[in-house]
Amino acid sequence: MTGQESAAPRQATVRRETRETIVEVSINLDGRAQHDVSTGSLMLDHLIDQLGRHSGFDLTVRAEGLNDPDGHHTAEDTGIVIGRALAEALGDRTGIRRMAHETVPLDDALTTSVVDLGGRGYAAIGLQFSTGMIGDLRSELVGHVLESIAREARINLHVVQHAGVNDHHLAEATFKALAKALDTATRRDERFAGIAPSTKGTLTD
């Protein structure tokens, strides 16, 4: 058994309660794509399902809106807690590949998600939606969820839209691309075992 194989499981459970929402997220970066998501929004569930399925992570999300008339707080807080759980599961981030990108098509839509798990929270989301709603989710909240994940996970995320007119396809392709990029970036690389892939020597300070 190698050092990488014997390493502790990279998993976390984070719960956040406010007067607006209650959100709990469990994640296992070394899981088997087992996902169970319930946020009160069928479209948001559908998008977050993509993260679990296509990243290979085990992902459980439970979100309840307590004082949330338009879904904003639930969507934002779900992104916050997913990001915090991802950050906790990554630990000191030693031994990971750190950076990755994936381009995913879905019929008319084509988007690229680029990630750097370098400890700096930043997001640039270049999506142009043509409608105000995607199912039961406000279109503007798609980018807001992605920004919240990136900020709280302390990752750099860029999303580029190459083509697409169907808003559902654009959003879904983006979450699939993010999932695949995270799959690659979080993988352990034996060449970096015990080493932070950074000239600073750390990805947490």
Short mmCIF file of C-alpha atoms in Angstrom, two decimals:
data_model
loop_
_atom_site.label_atom_id
_atom_site.label_comp_id
_atom_site.label_asym_id
_atom_site.label_seq_id
_atom_site.Cartn_x
_atom_site.Cartn_y
_atom_site.Cartn_z
CA MET A 1 0.00 0.00 0.00
CA THR A 2 1.45 3.39 -0.99
CA GLY A 3 1.51 6.49 1.16
CA GLN A 4 -1.18 8.05 -1.00
CA GLU A 5 -3.46 5.01 -0.69
CA SER A 6 -3.08 4.86 3.09
CA ALA A 7 -3.73 8.56 3.61
CA ALA A 8 -6.71 9.55 5.76
CA PRO A 9 -9.99 9.97 3.88
CA ARG A 10 -10.58 13.51 2.72
CA GLN A 11 -14.06 14.20 3.99
CA ALA A 12 -15.98 16.79 5.95
CA THR A 13 -19.42 17.68 7.24
CA VAL A 14 -20.31 21.35 7.69
CA ARG A 15 -23.54 22.76 9.09
CA ARG A 16 -24.57 26.42 9.02
CA GLU A 17 -27.68 27.82 10.68
CA THR A 18 -28.95 31.39 10.41
CA ARG A 19 -32.35 33.03 10.76
CA GLU A 20 -32.65 32.66 6.98
CA THR A 21 -31.48 29.11 6.24
CA ILE A 22 -30.25 25.82 7.64
CA VAL A 23 -27.71 24.08 5.41
CA GLU A 24 -25.70 20.92 6.01
CA VAL A 25 -23.21 19.45 3.54
CA SER A 26 -21.19 16.23 3.74
CA ILE A 27 -18.47 15.56 1.17
CA ASN A 28 -15.94 12.81 0.57
CA LEU A 29 -13.37 13.64 -2.09
CA ASP A 30 -12.40 9.98 -2.37
CA GLY A 31 -15.94 8.71 -2.72
CA ARG A 32 -17.85 6.86 -5.41
CA ALA A 33 -20.12 9.58 -6.85
CA GLN A 34 -22.89 8.92 -4.35
CA HIS A 35 -24.98 12.09 -4.21
CA ASP A 36 -28.16 13.07 -2.41
CA VAL A 37 -29.26 16.69 -2.74
CA SER A 38 -32.32 18.54 -1.45
CA THR A 39 -32.41 22.34 -1.43
CA GLY A 40 -36.07 23.12 -2.05
CA SER A 41 -35.28 24.10 -5.66
CA LEU A 42 -35.50 21.36 -8.26
CA MET A 43 -33.18 23.23 -10.62
CA LEU A 44 -30.57 23.91 -7.96
CA ASP A 45 -30.77 20.24 -6.93
CA HIS A 46 -30.21 19.28 -10.56
CA LEU A 47 -27.11 21.47 -10.88
CA ILE A 48 -25.55 20.34 -7.60
CA ASP A 49 -26.27 16.73 -8.54
CA GLN A 50 -23.83 17.29 -11.42
CA LEU A 51 -21.06 18.10 -8.93
CA GLY A 52 -21.50 14.80 -7.14
CA ARG A 53 -21.99 12.64 -10.22
CA HIS A 54 -19.23 14.00 -12.41
CA SER A 55 -16.58 14.79 -9.78
CA GLY A 56 -16.74 11.32 -8.26
CA PHE A 57 -17.20 12.88 -4.82
CA ASP A 58 -19.74 11.59 -2.36
CA LEU A 59 -21.95 14.63 -1.75
CA THR A 60 -24.95 15.08 0.50
CA VAL A 61 -26.67 18.47 0.68
CA ARG A 62 -29.63 19.45 2.83
CA ALA A 63 -30.83 23.05 2.67
CA GLU A 64 -33.95 24.61 4.18
CA GLY A 65 -35.07 28.17 3.65
CA LEU A 66 -36.57 29.74 6.77
CA ASN A 67 -36.95 33.35 5.66
CA ASP A 68 -36.23 33.35 1.95
CA PRO A 69 -38.98 34.76 -0.28
CA ASP A 70 -37.11 34.47 -3.60
CA GLY A 71 -34.60 31.65 -3.11
CA HIS A 72 -31.58 33.94 -2.95
CA HIS A 73 -30.50 33.09 0.60
CA THR A 74 -30.91 29.34 0.13
CA ALA A 75 -28.90 29.31 -3.10
CA GLU A 76 -26.15 31.52 -1.71
CA ASP A 77 -25.90 29.69 1.61
CA THR A 78 -25.84 26.32 -0.12
CA GLY A 79 -22.85 27.53 -2.14
CA ILE A 80 -21.19 28.85 1.01
CA VAL A 81 -21.49 25.55 2.87
CA ILE A 82 -20.41 23.44 -0.12
CA GLY A 83 -17.34 25.64 -0.39
CA ARG A 84 -16.53 25.35 3.30
CA ALA A 85 -16.95 21.58 3.23
CA LEU A 86 -14.67 21.35 0.19
CA ALA A 87 -12.03 23.47 1.91
CA GLU A 88 -12.17 21.36 5.07
CA ALA A 89 -11.98 18.10 3.12
CA LEU A 90 -8.92 19.35 1.22
CA GLY A 91 -7.07 19.88 4.50
CA ASP A 92 -3.56 21.25 3.95
CA ARG A 93 -3.87 20.54 0.20
CA THR A 94 -0.55 18.71 0.02
CA GLY A 95 -0.10 16.09 -2.67
CA ILE A 96 -2.86 17.31 -4.99
CA ARG A 97 -2.63 18.21 -8.66
CA ARG A 98 -4.08 21.63 -7.76
CA MET A 99 -4.99 23.03 -11.21
CA ALA A 100 -7.25 21.72 -13.95
CA HIS A 101 -9.69 22.73 -16.66
CA GLU A 102 -12.50 20.99 -18.50
CA THR A 103 -14.67 21.94 -21.45
CA VAL A 104 -18.09 20.31 -21.63
CA PRO A 105 -20.79 20.48 -24.32
CA LEU A 106 -24.52 20.04 -23.87
CA ASP A 107 -26.29 20.33 -27.21
CA ASP A 108 -26.00 24.02 -28.17
CA ALA A 109 -24.00 24.95 -25.06
CA LEU A 110 -20.23 24.75 -24.63
CA THR A 111 -18.51 26.01 -21.48
CA THR A 112 -15.09 25.72 -19.85
CA SER A 113 -14.43 25.69 -16.10
CA VAL A 114 -10.88 26.34 -14.91
CA VAL A 115 -9.86 25.82 -11.28
CA ASP A 116 -6.81 26.45 -9.14
CA LEU A 117 -7.07 25.09 -5.60
CA GLY A 118 -4.30 27.43 -4.50
CA GLY A 119 -5.97 28.91 -1.43
CA ARG A 120 -7.13 32.16 -3.05
CA GLY A 121 -10.88 32.62 -3.37
CA TYR A 122 -11.82 34.31 -6.64
CA ALA A 123 -14.42 33.75 -9.35
CA ALA A 124 -14.97 35.17 -12.82
CA ILE A 125 -18.20 33.77 -14.25
CA GLY A 126 -18.67 34.58 -17.91
CA LEU A 127 -22.19 33.27 -18.49
CA GLN A 128 -24.80 35.19 -20.47
CA PHE A 129 -28.33 34.01 -19.76
CA SER A 130 -31.26 35.11 -21.91
CA THR A 131 -34.09 34.51 -19.43
CA GLY A 132 -34.73 35.50 -15.82
CA MET A 133 -35.61 32.01 -14.63
CA ILE A 134 -34.25 28.53 -15.27
CA GLY A 135 -37.03 26.32 -14.01
CA ASP A 136 -37.61 27.44 -10.42
CA LEU A 137 -34.16 29.07 -10.05
CA ARG A 138 -33.39 32.69 -10.88
CA SER A 139 -30.74 32.76 -13.58
CA GLU A 140 -28.58 35.28 -11.74
CA LEU A 141 -28.22 32.82 -8.85
CA VAL A 142 -26.27 30.32 -10.96
CA GLY A 143 -23.22 32.57 -10.97
CA HIS A 144 -23.82 33.56 -7.38
CA VAL A 145 -23.70 29.92 -6.23
CA LEU A 146 -20.46 29.39 -8.16
CA GLU A 147 -18.93 32.54 -6.67
CA SER A 148 -19.92 31.44 -3.16
CA ILE A 149 -18.36 28.01 -3.63
CA ALA A 150 -15.12 29.50 -4.96
CA ARG A 151 -14.82 32.11 -2.22
CA GLU A 152 -15.46 29.75 0.67
CA ALA A 153 -13.41 26.87 -0.77
CA ARG A 154 -10.58 29.34 -1.39
CA ILE A 155 -10.21 28.35 -5.02
CA ASN A 156 -9.76 30.33 -8.19
CA LEU A 157 -12.59 29.63 -10.64
CA HIS A 158 -13.02 30.95 -14.15
CA VAL A 159 -16.00 30.02 -16.31
CA VAL A 160 -15.97 30.76 -20.04
CA GLN A 161 -19.00 30.44 -22.29
CA HIS A 162 -18.05 29.48 -25.85
CA ALA A 163 -21.54 28.88 -27.25
CA GLY A 164 -25.10 28.38 -26.19
CA VAL A 165 -28.59 29.87 -26.25
CA ASN A 166 -30.47 27.49 -23.95
CA ASP A 167 -30.04 28.66 -20.36
CA HIS A 168 -30.62 25.23 -18.84
CA HIS A 169 -27.94 23.74 -21.08
CA LEU A 170 -25.49 26.53 -20.24
CA ALA A 171 -25.93 26.11 -16.49
CA GLU A 172 -25.75 22.32 -16.58
CA ALA A 173 -22.69 22.22 -18.85
CA THR A 174 -20.94 24.64 -16.49
CA PHE A 175 -21.56 22.54 -13.38
CA LYS A 176 -20.47 19.39 -15.22
CA ALA A 177 -17.28 21.11 -16.36
CA LEU A 178 -16.62 22.34 -12.81
CA ALA A 179 -17.15 18.84 -11.46
CA LYS A 180 -14.70 17.30 -13.92
CA ALA A 181 -12.12 20.01 -13.25
CA LEU A 182 -12.42 19.46 -9.50
CA ASP A 183 -12.08 15.72 -10.03
CA THR A 184 -8.69 16.24 -11.68
CA ALA A 185 -7.44 19.08 -9.46
CA THR A 186 -8.19 17.27 -6.19
CA ARG A 187 -6.54 14.01 -7.22
CA ARG A 188 -3.49 12.93 -5.28
CA ASP A 189 -0.28 12.83 -7.28
CA GLU A 190 2.45 10.57 -5.91
CA ARG A 191 5.11 12.95 -7.22
CA PHE A 192 3.85 15.57 -4.76
CA ALA A 193 3.25 13.25 -1.80
CA GLY A 194 3.54 15.33 1.38
CA ILE A 195 4.37 18.43 -0.65
CA ALA A 196 2.26 21.52 -1.24
CA PRO A 197 2.32 22.17 -5.01
CA SER A 198 3.41 25.79 -4.58
CA THR A 199 6.70 27.66 -4.62
CA LYS A 200 5.51 29.24 -1.33
CA GLY A 201 5.55 25.81 0.29
CA THR A 202 1.92 26.13 1.42
CA LEU A 203 -1.56 26.50 -0.01
CA THR A 204 -3.24 27.46 3.25
CA ASP A 205 -1.44 30.65 4.35
#
